[in-house]
XYZ file of C-alpha atoms in Angstrom:
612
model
C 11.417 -5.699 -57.394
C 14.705 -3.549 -57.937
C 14.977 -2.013 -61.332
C 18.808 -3.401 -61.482
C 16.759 -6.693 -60.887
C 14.436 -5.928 -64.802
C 18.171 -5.296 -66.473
C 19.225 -8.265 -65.402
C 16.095 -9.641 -66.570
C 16.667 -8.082 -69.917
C 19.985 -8.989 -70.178
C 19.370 -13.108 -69.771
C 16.792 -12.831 -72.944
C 18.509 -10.602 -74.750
C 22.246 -13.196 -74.816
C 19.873 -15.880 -74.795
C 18.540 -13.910 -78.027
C 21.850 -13.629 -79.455
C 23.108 -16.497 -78.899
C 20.027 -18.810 -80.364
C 21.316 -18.191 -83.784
C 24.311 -19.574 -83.993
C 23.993 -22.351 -81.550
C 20.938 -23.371 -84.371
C 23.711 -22.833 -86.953
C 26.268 -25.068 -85.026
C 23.345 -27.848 -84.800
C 22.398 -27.408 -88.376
C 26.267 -28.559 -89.062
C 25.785 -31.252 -86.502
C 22.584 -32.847 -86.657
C 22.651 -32.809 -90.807
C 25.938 -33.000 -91.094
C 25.972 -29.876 -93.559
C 29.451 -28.418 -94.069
C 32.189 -29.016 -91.681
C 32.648 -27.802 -88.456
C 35.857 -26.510 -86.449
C 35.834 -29.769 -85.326
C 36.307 -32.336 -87.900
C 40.440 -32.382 -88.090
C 40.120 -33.145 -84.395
C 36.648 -35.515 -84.232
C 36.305 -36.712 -87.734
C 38.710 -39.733 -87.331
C 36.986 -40.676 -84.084
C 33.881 -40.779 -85.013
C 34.400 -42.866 -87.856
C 36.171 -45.139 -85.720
C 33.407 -45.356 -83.084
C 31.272 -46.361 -85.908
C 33.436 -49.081 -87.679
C 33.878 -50.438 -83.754
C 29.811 -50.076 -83.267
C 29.157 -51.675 -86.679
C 27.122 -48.608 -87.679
C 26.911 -47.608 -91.510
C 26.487 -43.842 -91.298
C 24.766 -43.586 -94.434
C 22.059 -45.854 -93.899
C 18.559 -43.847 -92.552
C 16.198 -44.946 -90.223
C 11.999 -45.879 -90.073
C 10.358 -43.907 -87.069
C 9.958 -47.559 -85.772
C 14.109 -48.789 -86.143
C 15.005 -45.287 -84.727
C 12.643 -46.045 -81.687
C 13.853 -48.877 -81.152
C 17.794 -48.393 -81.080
C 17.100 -45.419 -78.697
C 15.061 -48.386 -76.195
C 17.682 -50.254 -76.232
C 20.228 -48.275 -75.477
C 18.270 -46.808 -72.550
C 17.876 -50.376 -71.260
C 21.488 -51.252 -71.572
C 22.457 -48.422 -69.868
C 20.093 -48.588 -67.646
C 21.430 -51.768 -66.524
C 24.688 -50.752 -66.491
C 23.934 -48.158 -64.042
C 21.965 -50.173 -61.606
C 25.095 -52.740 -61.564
C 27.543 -50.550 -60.971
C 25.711 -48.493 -58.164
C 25.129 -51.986 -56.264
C 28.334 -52.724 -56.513
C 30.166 -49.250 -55.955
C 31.639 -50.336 -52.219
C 33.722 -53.070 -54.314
C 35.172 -50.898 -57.032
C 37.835 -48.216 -57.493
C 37.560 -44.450 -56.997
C 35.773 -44.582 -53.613
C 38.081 -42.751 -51.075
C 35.072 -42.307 -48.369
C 34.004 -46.031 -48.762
C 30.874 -45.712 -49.260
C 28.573 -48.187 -49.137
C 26.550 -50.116 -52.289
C 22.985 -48.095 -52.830
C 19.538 -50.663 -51.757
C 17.823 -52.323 -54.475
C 14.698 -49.723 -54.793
C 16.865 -46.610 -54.815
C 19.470 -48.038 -57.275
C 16.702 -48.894 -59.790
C 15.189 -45.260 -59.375
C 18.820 -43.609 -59.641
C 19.187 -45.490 -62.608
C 16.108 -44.742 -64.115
C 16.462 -41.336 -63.145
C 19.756 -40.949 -65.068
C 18.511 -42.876 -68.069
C 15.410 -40.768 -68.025
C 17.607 -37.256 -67.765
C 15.244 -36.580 -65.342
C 18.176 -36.943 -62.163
C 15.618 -37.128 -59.514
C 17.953 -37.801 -56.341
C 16.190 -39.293 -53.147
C 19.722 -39.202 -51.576
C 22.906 -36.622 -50.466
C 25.095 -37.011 -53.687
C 28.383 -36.466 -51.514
C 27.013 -38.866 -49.216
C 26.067 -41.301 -51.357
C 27.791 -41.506 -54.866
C 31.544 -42.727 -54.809
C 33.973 -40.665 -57.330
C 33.448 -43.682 -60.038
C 29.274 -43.407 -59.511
C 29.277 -40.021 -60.158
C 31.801 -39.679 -63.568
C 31.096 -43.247 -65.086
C 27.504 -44.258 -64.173
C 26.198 -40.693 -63.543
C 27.922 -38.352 -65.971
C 27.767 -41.039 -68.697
C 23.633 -40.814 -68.965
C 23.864 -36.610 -68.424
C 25.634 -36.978 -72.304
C 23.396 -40.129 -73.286
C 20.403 -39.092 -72.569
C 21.144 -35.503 -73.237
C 22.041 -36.356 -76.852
C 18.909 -38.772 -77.171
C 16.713 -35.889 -76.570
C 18.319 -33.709 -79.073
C 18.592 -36.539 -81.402
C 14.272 -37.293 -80.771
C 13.188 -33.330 -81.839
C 15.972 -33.792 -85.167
C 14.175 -37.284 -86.303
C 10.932 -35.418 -85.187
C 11.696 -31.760 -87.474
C 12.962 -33.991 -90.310
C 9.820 -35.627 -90.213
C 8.299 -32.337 -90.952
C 10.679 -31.046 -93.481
C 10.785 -33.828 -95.734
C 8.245 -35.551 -97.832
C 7.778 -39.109 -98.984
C 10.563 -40.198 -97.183
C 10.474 -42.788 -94.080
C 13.819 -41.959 -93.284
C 14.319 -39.832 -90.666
C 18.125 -40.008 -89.936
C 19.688 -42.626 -88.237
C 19.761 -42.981 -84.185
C 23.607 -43.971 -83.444
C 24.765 -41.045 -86.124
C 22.990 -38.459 -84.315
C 23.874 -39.819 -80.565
C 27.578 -39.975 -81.379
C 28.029 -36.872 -83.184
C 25.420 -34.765 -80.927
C 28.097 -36.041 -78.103
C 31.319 -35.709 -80.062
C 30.449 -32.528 -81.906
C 28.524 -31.123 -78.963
C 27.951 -31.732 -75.835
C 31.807 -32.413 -74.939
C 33.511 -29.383 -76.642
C 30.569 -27.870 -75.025
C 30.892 -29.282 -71.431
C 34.924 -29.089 -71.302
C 35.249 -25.276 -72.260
C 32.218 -24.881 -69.891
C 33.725 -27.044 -66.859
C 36.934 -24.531 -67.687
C 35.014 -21.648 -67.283
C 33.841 -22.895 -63.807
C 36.974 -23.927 -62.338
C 38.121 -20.044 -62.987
C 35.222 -19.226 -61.011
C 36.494 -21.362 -57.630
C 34.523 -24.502 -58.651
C 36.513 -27.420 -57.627
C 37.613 -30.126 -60.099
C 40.103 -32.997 -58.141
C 39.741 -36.598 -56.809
C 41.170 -36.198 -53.279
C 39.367 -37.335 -50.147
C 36.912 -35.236 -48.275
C 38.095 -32.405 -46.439
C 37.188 -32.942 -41.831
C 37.453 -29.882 -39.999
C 37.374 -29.848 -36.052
C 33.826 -27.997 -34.699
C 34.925 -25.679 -32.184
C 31.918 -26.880 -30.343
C 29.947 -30.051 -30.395
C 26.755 -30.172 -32.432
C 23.684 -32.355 -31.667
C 21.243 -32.896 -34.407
C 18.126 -35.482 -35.071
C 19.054 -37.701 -37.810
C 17.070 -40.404 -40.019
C 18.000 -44.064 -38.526
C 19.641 -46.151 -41.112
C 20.030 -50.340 -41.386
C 23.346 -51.616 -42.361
C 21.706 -50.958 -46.171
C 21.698 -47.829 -45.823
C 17.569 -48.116 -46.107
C 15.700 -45.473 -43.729
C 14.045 -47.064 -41.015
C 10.262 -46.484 -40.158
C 7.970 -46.937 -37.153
C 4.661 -48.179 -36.376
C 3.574 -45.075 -37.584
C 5.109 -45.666 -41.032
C 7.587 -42.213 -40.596
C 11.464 -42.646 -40.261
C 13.026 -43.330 -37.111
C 15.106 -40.551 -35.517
C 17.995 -40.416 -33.666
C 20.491 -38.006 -31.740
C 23.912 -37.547 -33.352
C 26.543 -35.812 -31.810
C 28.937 -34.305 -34.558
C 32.387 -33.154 -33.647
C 33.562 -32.670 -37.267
C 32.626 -31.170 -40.492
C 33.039 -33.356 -43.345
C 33.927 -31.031 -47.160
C 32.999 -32.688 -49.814
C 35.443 -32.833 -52.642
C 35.892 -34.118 -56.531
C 35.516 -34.067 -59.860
C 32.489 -31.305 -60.090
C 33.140 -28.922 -62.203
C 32.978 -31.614 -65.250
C 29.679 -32.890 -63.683
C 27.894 -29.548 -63.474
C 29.103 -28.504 -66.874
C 26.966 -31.327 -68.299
C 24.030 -31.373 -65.883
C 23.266 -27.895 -66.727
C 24.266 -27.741 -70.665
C 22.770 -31.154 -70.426
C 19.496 -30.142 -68.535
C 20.216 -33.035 -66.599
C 20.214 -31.534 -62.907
C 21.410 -33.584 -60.296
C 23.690 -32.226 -58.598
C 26.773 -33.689 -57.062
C 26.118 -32.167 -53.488
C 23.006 -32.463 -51.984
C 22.709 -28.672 -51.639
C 22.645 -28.777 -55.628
C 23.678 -25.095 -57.061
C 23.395 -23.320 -53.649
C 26.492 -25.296 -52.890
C 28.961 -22.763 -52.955
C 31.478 -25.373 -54.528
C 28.793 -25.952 -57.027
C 27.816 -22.604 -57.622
C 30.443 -20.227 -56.022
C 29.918 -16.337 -57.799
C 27.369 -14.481 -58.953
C 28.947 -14.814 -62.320
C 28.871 -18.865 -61.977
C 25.109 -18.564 -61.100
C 24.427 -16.486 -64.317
C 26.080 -18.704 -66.394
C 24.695 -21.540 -64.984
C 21.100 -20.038 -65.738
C 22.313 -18.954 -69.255
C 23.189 -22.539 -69.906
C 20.031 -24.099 -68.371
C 18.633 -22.729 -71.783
C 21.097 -22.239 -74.370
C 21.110 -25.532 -76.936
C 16.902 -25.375 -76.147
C 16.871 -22.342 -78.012
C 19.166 -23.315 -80.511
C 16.852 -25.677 -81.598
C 14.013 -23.266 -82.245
C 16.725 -21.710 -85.153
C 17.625 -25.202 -86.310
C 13.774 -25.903 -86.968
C 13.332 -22.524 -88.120
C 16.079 -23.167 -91.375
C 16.008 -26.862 -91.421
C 12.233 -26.798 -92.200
C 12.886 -23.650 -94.816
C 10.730 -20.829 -92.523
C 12.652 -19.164 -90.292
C 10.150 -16.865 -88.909
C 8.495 -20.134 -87.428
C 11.641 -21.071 -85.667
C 11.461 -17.555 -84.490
C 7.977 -17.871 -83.365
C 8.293 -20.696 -81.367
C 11.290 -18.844 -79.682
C 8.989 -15.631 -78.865
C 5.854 -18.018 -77.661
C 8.849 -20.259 -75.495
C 10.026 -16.623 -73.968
C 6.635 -14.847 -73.134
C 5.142 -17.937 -70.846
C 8.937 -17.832 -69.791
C 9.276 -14.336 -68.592
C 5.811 -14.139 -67.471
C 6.347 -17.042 -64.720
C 9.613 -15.526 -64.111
C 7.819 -12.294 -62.821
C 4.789 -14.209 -61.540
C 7.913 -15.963 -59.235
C 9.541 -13.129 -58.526
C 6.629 -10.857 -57.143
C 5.364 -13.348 -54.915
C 8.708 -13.943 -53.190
C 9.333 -10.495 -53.300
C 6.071 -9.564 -51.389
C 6.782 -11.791 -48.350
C 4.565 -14.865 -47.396
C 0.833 -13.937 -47.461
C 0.866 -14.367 -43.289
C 3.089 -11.474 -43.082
C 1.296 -9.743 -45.130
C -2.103 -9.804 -43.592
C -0.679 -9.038 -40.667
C 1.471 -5.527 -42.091
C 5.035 -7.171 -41.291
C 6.080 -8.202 -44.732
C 10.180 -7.194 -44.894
C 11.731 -5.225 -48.149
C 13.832 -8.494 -48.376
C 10.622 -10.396 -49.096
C 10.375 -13.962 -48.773
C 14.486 -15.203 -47.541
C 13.523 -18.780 -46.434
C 15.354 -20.931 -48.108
C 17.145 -18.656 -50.148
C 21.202 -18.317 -50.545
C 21.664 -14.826 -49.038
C 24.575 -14.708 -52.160
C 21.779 -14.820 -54.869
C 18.683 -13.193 -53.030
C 15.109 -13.273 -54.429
C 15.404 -12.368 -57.837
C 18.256 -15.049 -59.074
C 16.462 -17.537 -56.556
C 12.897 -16.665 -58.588
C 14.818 -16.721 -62.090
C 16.548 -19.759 -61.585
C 13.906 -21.680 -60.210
C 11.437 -20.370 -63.280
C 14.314 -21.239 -65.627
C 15.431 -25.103 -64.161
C 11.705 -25.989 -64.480
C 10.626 -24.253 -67.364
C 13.312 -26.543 -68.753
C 13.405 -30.240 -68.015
C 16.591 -29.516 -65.508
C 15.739 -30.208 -61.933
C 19.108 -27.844 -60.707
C 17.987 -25.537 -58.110
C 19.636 -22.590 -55.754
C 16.843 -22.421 -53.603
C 14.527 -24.444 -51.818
C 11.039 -24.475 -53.865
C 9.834 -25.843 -50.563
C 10.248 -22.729 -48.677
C 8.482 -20.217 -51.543
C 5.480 -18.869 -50.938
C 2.534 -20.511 -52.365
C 2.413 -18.717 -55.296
C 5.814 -18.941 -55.797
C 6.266 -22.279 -55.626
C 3.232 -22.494 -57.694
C 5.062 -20.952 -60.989
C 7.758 -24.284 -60.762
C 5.077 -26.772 -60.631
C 2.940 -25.372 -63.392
C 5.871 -24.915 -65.662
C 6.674 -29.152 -65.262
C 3.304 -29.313 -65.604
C 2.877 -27.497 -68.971
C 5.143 -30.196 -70.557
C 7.916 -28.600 -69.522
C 7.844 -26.958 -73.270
C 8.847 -23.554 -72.359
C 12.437 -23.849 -74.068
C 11.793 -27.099 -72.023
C 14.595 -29.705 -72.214
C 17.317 -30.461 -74.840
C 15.348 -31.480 -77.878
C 12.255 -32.836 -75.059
C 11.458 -28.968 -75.023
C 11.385 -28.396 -78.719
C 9.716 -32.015 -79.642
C 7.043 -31.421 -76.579
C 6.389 -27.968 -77.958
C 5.556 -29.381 -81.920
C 2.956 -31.094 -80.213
C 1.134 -28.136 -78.788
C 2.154 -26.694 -82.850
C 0.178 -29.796 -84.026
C -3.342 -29.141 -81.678
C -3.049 -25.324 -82.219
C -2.699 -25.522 -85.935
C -5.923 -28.510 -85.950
C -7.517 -25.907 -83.760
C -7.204 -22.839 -85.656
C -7.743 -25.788 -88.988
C -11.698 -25.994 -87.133
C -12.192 -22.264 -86.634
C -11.702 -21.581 -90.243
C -13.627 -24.288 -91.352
C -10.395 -25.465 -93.732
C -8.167 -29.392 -93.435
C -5.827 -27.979 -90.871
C -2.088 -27.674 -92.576
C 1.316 -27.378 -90.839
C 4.632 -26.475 -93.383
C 2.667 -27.965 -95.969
C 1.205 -31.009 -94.339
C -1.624 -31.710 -93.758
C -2.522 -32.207 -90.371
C -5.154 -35.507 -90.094
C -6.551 -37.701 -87.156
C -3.484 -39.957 -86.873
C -1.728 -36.804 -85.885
C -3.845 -35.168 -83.577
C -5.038 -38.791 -81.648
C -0.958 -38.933 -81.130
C -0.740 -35.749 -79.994
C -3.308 -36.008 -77.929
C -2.034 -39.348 -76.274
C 1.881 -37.845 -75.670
C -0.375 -35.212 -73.402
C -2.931 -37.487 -71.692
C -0.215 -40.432 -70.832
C 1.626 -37.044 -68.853
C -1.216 -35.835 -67.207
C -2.945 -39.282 -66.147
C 1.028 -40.124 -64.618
C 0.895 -37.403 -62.418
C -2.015 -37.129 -61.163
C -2.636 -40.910 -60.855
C 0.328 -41.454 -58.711
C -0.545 -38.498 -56.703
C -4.010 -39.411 -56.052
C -2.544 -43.415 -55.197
C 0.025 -41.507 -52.851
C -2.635 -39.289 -51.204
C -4.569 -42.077 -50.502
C -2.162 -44.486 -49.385
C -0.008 -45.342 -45.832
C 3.089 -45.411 -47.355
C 2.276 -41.820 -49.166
C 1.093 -39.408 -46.422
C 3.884 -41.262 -44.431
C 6.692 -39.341 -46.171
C 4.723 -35.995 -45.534
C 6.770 -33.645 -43.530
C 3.466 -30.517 -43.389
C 0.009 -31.283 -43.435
C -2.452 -30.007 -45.779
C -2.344 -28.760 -48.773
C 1.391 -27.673 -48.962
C 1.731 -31.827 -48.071
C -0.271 -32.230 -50.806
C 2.326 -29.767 -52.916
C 5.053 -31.939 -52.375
C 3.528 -35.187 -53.341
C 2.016 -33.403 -56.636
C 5.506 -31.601 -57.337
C 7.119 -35.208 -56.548
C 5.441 -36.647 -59.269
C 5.299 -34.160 -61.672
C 8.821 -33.801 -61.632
C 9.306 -37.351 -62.408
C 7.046 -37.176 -64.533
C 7.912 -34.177 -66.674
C 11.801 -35.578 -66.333
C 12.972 -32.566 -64.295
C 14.045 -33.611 -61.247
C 13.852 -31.409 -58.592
C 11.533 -31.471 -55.465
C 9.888 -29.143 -52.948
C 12.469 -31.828 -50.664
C 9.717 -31.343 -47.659
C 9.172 -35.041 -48.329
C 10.919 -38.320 -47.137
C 11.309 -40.047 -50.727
C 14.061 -42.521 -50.128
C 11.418 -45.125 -49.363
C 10.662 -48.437 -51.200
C 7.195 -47.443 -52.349
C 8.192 -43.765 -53.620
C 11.579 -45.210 -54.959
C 9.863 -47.435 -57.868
C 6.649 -45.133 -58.000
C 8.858 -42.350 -58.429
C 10.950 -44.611 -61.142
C 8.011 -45.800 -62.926
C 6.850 -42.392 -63.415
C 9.751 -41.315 -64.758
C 10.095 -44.397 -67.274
C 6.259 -43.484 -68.371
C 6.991 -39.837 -68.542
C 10.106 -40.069 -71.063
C 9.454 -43.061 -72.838
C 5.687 -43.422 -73.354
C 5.727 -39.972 -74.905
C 8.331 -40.041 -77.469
C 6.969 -43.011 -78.654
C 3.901 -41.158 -80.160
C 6.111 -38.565 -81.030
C 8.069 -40.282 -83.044
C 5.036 -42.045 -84.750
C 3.869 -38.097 -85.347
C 7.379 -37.928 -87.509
C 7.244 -41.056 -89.030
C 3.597 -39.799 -90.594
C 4.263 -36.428 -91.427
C 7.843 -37.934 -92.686
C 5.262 -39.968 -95.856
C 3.076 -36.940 -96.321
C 3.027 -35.398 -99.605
C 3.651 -31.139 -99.437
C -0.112 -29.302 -100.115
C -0.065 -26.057 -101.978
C -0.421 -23.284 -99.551
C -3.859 -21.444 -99.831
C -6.472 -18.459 -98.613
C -6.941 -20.857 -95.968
C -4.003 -21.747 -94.502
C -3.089 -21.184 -90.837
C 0.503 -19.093 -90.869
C 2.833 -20.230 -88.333
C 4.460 -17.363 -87.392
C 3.702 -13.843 -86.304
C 1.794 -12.663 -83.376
C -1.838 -14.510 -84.233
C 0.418 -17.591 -83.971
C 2.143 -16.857 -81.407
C -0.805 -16.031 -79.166
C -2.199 -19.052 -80.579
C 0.496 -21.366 -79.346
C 0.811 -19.767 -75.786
C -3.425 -20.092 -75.402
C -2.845 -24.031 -76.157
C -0.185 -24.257 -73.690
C -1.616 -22.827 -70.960
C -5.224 -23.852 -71.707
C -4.710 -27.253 -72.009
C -2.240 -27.268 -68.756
C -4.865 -25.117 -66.919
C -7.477 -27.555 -67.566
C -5.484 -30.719 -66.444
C -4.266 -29.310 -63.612
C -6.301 -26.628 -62.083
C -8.777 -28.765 -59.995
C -5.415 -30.556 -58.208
C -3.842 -26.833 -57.849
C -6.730 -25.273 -56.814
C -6.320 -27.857 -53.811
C -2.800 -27.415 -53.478
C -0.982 -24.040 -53.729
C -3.758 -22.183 -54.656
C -5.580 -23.432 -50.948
C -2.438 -22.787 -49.345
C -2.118 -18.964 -50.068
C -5.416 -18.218 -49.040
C -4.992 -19.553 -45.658
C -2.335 -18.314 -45.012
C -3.377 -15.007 -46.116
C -6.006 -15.348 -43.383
C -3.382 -16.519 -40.831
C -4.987 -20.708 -40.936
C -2.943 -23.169 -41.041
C -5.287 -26.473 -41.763
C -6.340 -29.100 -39.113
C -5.800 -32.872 -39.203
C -9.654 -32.854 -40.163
C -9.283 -30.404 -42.893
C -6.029 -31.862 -44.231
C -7.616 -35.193 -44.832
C -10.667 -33.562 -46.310
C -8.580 -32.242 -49.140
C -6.631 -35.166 -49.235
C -9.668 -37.440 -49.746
C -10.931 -34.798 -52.360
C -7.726 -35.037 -54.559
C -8.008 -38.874 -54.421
């Protein structure tokens, strides 16, 4: 733990600091459409096109219940969209490699995945995705769903700030002007940036060089679908390939990275994600991409600091986001730093720490911050392989999804997921002062909190029910690639990343299956829709409520007693969902190996049947 390794530390907060102000500005002009922006000569006639072509009437506001409902269906429609179009890729244009069409199971979770912004991928993009896939089906939801989360934590802080009022905006305005005013400006000076940084950005064919010598390697056995095959014993089939060539992927990626990280979207377009060193080629690129991971997240903290008229609650929000931010950052960084507990115990730990799975490029520290940072927000990107961390490493990942994933979190999931854990800490600190609890004036009843409550529970019973059905089921321990309780790990970080919308995967397990495929989707379906639903009940509620007076007793929502507050919620209420399936996980895993144990067959199906 290098000190050049704390200023770079410092340095990410302190731009993401200075740059939270007026990206919250910016969205202020774009969500509420209050003043104009740089944009409007350019954007202004388009977007009242798009809306005369739509049949939308900008001017006409929105129920909780109507705004719900036009964000359903356009996540169905596209949804469909998507799963058409990746069945049928092998017949359409833009496919130099012809590939083939995707099977049934892994085009519905792909498309749910996308939909979801979660961009779980049980596949090699390059491998997989023809050039059309990946810009029209793929890149399409990174901006859809992207601007539907931003668009969910407006409806939700105009809930807040207004009273008597069942408006809360309307759900087409805010989608095509978060995407028009936004995300593409955003995403096209962004892709710009990348390309000057050796990112590629072209649609011509994949680049085969000659291997000076032949390579054999054991490879998953395929059907003409393209489904992995198992055996009796329900793992895939392998099989000896000789390779003579290397194939180099190639394509339009700069554009898609742009938006999967702005985005928080993830997936990347080669299988190797940002370690890629087309996807990711400088140091510079990697810092950027980090940078990026969080920037419009933040911004919202300053847009519901000023649209709600308290700016020092914005601010708060910010500060309780950062400390549970940096903390897992170091937390991340320390372990991997200190070697695997094995090598400890027995004196050999290296001053390079922990380099499995690690670009040699990056090193430990941007491998720890940028796997802190893609989970601590809802983006799934990775430049490392959370697989190969140590226990505790890999632990900080897995506990950030499972927080909610509120820690600057997503675009607008973060913020909106956060309010919720404003909501039970301002009821809680409502019951230790004996006083109706009150948030910006509202008061905070049952309806509220038994929402709340539900957007939580609905996460934590999808995790760890899948988990538990995995654990205990053929088709589940069957995609386990290490016994015990780092097997365990995977399935848990599986489904919490669907879950939580995130997307990425300690990858030591075989997902492309038919049962994980649609386990993995439905998870993901449950984890994005079945909360915002509640959420946006929370808005419509607050939305009627009438502003109370402050008084002697009311709860301040900012400062440090609020702040502390807010982070004891967080992690309390995560700590007691998940500890018990942690403590059998990660938490197992570093103590053996810290004694030099690696678990038997019998011990791995002890813990196994103790989690289900």
């Amino acid at each position: 733990m290098q000190s050049r390794d704390w200023l770079q530390l410092l340095l990410y907060v302190a731009i993401l600091a200075a740059i939270t102000k007026p990206i919250g500005l910016y969205l202020v002009q774009v969500l509420d459409a209050k003043g104009r922006t740089w944009l409007d000569p350019i954007v202004s006639p388009l977007e009242r096109l798009t809306y005369r072509i739509l049949g939308i009437d900008p001017t006409q506001g929105q129920t909780w219940r109507e705004y719900t409902r036009g964000m359903l269906l356009l996540s169905v429609v596209s949804c469909l969209f998507t799963y058409a179009l990746l069945r049928l890729q092998h017949l359409l244009p833009l496919n130099p490699q012809g590939l083939g069409p995707l099977s049934p199971d892994l085009a519905f979770n792909t498309a749910v995945s996308f939909t979801t912004n979660t961009n779980w991928q049980s596949y090699g993009g390059e491998g997989t995705m023809s050039y059309l896939s990946q810009m029209l089906a793929l890149s399409l939801h990174n901006f859809t769903s992207a601007a539907v989360g931003i668009g969910i934590a407006a409806a939700l802080v105009r809930g807040i700030s207004q009273h008597a009022n069942p408006r809360l905006g309307n759900f087409w305005v805010d989608l095509v002007r978060t995407t028009y005013y936004l995300l593409l400006p955003a995403c096209t000076l962004f892709a710009l940036v990348l390309v000057s940084q050796g990112m590629i950005q072209n649609f011509a064919p994949y680049t085969k060089a000659r291997l000076i010598e032949p390579m054999t390697v054991q490879v998953e056995k395929k059907n003409d679908k393209g489904e992995t095959l198992l055996g009796t014993d329900g793992k895939p089939l392998l099989e000896a390939q000789t390779i003579t060539e290397q194939v180099i992927a190639q394509g339009p990626m700069a554009s898609q990275v742009a938006i999967k990280m702005l985005g928080t979207n993830g997936g990347g377009y080669a299988n190797a994600n940002a370690a890629h060193p087309y996807e990711n080629p400088t140091p510079l690129s990697n810092f950027l991409q980090m940078l990026s991971i969080f920037a419009i997240g933040s911004g919202l903290t300053y847009y519901l600091g000023r649209t709600t008229g308290n700016q020092a609650h914005g601010w708060s929000v910010w500060a309780a986001m950062m400390a549970l931010f940096v903390a897992g950052a170091v937390v991340c960084w320390g372990a991997e730093a200190g070697g695997t507990p094995g090598t400890q115990a027995m004196g050999l730990a290296s001053a390079d720490g922990n380099m499995e799975g690690k670009e040699v490029r990056f090193g430990i520290f941007n491998s720890a911050l940028f796997a802190t940072s893609t989970t601590a927000a809802s983006c799934g990107a990775v430049n490392a392989m959370h697989d190969s961390f140590t226990p505790l490493g890999g632990l900080v990942p897995l506990f950030n999804i499972e927080l909610g994933e509120v820690v600057v979190g997503g675009v607008g999931a973060g913020l909106y997921g956060m309010l919720v854990f404003v909501i039970l800490a301002v009821f809680i600190a409502g019951l230790m002062v004996g006083r109706t609890p009150e948030y910006l004036g509202k008061k905070i009843g049952a309806y509220e909190v038994k929402m709340s409550m539900l957007a939580l529970l609905i996460l934590t019973l999808s995790i760890l029910g899948f988990t538990a059905w995995a654990a205990a089921s053929p088709w589940g321990i069957a995609g386990l690639n290490n016994p015990g309780p780092h097997g365990l790990s995977e399935m848990l970080y599986a489904f919490s990343s669907a879950t939580g919308n995130n997307g990425s995967a300690f990858a030591g397990l075989t997902t492309n299956t038919p049962w994980y495929n649609v386990t993995l989707g439905i998870a993901m379906l449950v984890g994005r829709f079945l909360m915002i639903v509640p959420i946006m009940a929370i808005a419509g509620s607050l939305a009627m409520k009438r502003l109370a007076p402050a008084s002697a007793g009311t709860f301040p929502v900012s400062g440090g007693t609020f702040i502390l507050l807010l982070i004891g919620t967080v992690v309390l209420i995560g700590a007691l969902n998940f500890l018990p399936a942690l403590a059998l996980g990660p938490v197992v895993e570093h103590f053996l190996a810290g004694q030099g144990r690696l678990p038997d067959a019998a011990q791995r199906q002890r813990i196994i049947e103790l989690f289900a």
